[in-house]
XYZ file of C-alpha atoms in Angstrom:
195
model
C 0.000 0.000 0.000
C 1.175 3.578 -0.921
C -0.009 6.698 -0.699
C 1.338 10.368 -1.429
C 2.566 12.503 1.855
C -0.207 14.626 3.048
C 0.361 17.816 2.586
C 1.725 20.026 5.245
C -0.655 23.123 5.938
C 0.052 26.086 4.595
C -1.717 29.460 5.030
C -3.351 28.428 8.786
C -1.396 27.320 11.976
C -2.414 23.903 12.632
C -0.221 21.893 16.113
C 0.359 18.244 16.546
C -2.843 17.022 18.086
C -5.192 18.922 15.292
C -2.759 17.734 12.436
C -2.707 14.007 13.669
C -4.832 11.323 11.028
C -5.715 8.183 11.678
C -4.667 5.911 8.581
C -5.333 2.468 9.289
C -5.958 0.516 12.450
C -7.064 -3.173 13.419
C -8.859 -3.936 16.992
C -10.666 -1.529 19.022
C -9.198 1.002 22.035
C -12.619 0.092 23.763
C -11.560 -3.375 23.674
C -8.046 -2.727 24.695
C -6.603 -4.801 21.963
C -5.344 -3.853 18.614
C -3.449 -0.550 17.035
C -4.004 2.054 15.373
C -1.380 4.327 12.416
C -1.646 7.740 12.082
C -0.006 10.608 10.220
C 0.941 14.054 11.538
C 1.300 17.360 9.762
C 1.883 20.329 11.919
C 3.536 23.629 11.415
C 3.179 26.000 14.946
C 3.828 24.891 18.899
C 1.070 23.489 20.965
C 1.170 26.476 23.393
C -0.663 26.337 26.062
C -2.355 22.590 25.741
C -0.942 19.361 26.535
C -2.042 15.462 25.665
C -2.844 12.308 27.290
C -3.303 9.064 25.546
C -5.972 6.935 27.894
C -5.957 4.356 25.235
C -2.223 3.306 24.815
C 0.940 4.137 24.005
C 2.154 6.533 21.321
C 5.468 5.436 18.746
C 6.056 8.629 17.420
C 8.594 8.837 13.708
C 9.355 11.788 12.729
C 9.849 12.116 9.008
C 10.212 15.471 8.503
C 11.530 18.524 11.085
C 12.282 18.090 14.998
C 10.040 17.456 17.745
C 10.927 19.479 21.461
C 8.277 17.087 23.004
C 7.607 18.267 26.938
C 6.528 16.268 29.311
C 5.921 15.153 32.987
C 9.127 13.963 33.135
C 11.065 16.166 31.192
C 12.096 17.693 27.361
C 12.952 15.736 24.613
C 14.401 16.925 21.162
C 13.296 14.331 18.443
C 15.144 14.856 15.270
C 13.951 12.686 11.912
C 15.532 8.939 11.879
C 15.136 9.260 15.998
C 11.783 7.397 17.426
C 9.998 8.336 20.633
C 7.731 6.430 22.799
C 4.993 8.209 25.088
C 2.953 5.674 27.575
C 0.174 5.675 28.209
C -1.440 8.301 30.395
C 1.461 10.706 30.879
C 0.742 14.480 29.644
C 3.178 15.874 26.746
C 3.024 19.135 24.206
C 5.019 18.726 21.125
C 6.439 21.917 20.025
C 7.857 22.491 15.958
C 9.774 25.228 14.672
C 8.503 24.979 10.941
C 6.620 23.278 9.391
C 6.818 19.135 10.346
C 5.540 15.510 9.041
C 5.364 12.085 10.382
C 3.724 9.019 11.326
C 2.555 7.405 15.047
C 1.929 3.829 16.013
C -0.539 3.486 18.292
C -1.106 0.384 20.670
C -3.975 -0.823 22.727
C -2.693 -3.678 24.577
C 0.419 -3.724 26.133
C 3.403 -1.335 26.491
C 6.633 -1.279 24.054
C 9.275 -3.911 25.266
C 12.665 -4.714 23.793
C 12.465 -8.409 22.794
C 15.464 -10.545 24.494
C 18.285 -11.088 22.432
C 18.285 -15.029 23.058
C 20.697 -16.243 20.362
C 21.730 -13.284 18.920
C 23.661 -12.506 21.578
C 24.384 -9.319 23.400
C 25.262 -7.812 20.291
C 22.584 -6.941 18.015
C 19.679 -5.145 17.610
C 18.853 -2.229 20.525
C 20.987 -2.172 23.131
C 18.765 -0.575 26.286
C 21.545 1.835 27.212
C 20.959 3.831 23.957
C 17.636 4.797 24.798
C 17.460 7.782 26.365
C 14.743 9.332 29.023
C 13.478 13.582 28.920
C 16.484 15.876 30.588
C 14.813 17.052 33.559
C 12.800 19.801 33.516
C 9.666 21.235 35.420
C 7.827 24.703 35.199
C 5.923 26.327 38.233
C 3.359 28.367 35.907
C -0.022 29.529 36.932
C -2.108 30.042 33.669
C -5.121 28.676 31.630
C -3.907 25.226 30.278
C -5.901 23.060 27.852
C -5.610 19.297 28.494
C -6.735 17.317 25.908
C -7.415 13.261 26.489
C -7.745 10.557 23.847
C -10.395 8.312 25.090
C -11.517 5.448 23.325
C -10.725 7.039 19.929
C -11.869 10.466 20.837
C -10.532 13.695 21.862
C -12.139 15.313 25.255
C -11.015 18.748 26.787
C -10.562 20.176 30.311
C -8.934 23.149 31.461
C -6.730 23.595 34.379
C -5.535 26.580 35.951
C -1.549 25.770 36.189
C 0.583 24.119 33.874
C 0.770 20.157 34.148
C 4.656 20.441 33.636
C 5.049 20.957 37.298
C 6.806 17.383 38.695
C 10.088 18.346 40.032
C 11.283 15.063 40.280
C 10.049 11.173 39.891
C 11.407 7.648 40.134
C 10.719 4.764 38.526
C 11.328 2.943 34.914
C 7.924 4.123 33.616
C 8.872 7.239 31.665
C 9.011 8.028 27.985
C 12.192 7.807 25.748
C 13.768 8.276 22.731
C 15.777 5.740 20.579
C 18.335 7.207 17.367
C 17.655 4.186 14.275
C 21.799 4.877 13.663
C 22.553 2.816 16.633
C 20.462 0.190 15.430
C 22.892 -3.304 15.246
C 21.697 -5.107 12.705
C 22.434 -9.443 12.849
C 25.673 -9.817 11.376
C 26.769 -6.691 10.936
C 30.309 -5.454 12.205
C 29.173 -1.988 11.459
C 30.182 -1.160 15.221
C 30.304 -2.849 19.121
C 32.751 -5.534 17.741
C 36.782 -5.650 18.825
């Protein structure tokens, strides 16, 4: 299956979450099984909204122009041929600088994993210490702030009156992360991590 980009807008200012398309998608959100692909075209910062995903976890590819993706946990900069996974249920704002394109795997069921490396060994594929977690960051901002939730395939908005950036520190192995494709191993290759 192929189809033609879509078209980045021109002429109106249009952020990530009203420039996201769903493509294709088998399963249902409601039933929590299944996955969804959409496309994003954007070209102007989120401002003052954020996102939550209530149905699963967001693969985000940038194909064209760099994501500064804030969220609970921290910033991100997402550059093209760099992916970025968002879990389920934590708030983010994706800021662009121009205008931007690319694609997001959504799933219903169960969170990215890294597979184990069984007979491969440990040295292919993704190695876990190249994925990388938000620098910390937090802002203490009182202001109107538009939080919008993806519920079972459908957008709902609440305002707040501070910004949802505000966690000044957390522990744990559930945060989002970012993974550069160049540091991808593939089998067989002596590309790099070999004596």
């Amino acid at each position: 299956m192929r189809w033609k980009p879509f078209d980045i807008p021109s002429g109106s200012m249009m952020d990530w979450v009203d420039g996201l398309r769903t493509v294709a998608g088998a399963g249902d959100s409601k039933s929590r099984h299944g996955m969804a692909v959409h496309v994003y075209t954007c070209n102007s910062p989120m401002g003052d909204r954020a996102m939550y995903n209530a149905d699963g976890d967001f693969l985000i590819v940038p194909q064209q122009g760099s994501l500064k993706i804030t969220t609970e946990f921290g910033r991100m900069l997402v550059n093209p041929n760099e992916i970025c996974i968002i879990q389920q249920g934590i708030r983010f704002k994706v800021d662009v600088e121009g205008p931007s394109r690319g694609y997001v795997l959504e799933v219903y069921d169960d969170h990215f994993v890294l597979p184990n490396l069984g007979p491969i060994g440990a040295n292919g594929l993704a190695n876990p210490r190249d994925f990388l977690t938000p620098t910390a960051w937090f802002e203490d901002r009182r202001t109107s702030f538009d939080i919008i939730s993806k519920y079972q395939g459908c957008l709902f908005s609440a305002r707040q009156d501070h910004s949802p950036f505000d966690v000044v520190a957390w522990h744990g192995n559930y945060a989002p992360y970012k993974y550069d494709l160049a540091n991808f191993c593939v089998i067989n290759s002596v590309s790099f991590d070999h004596c």
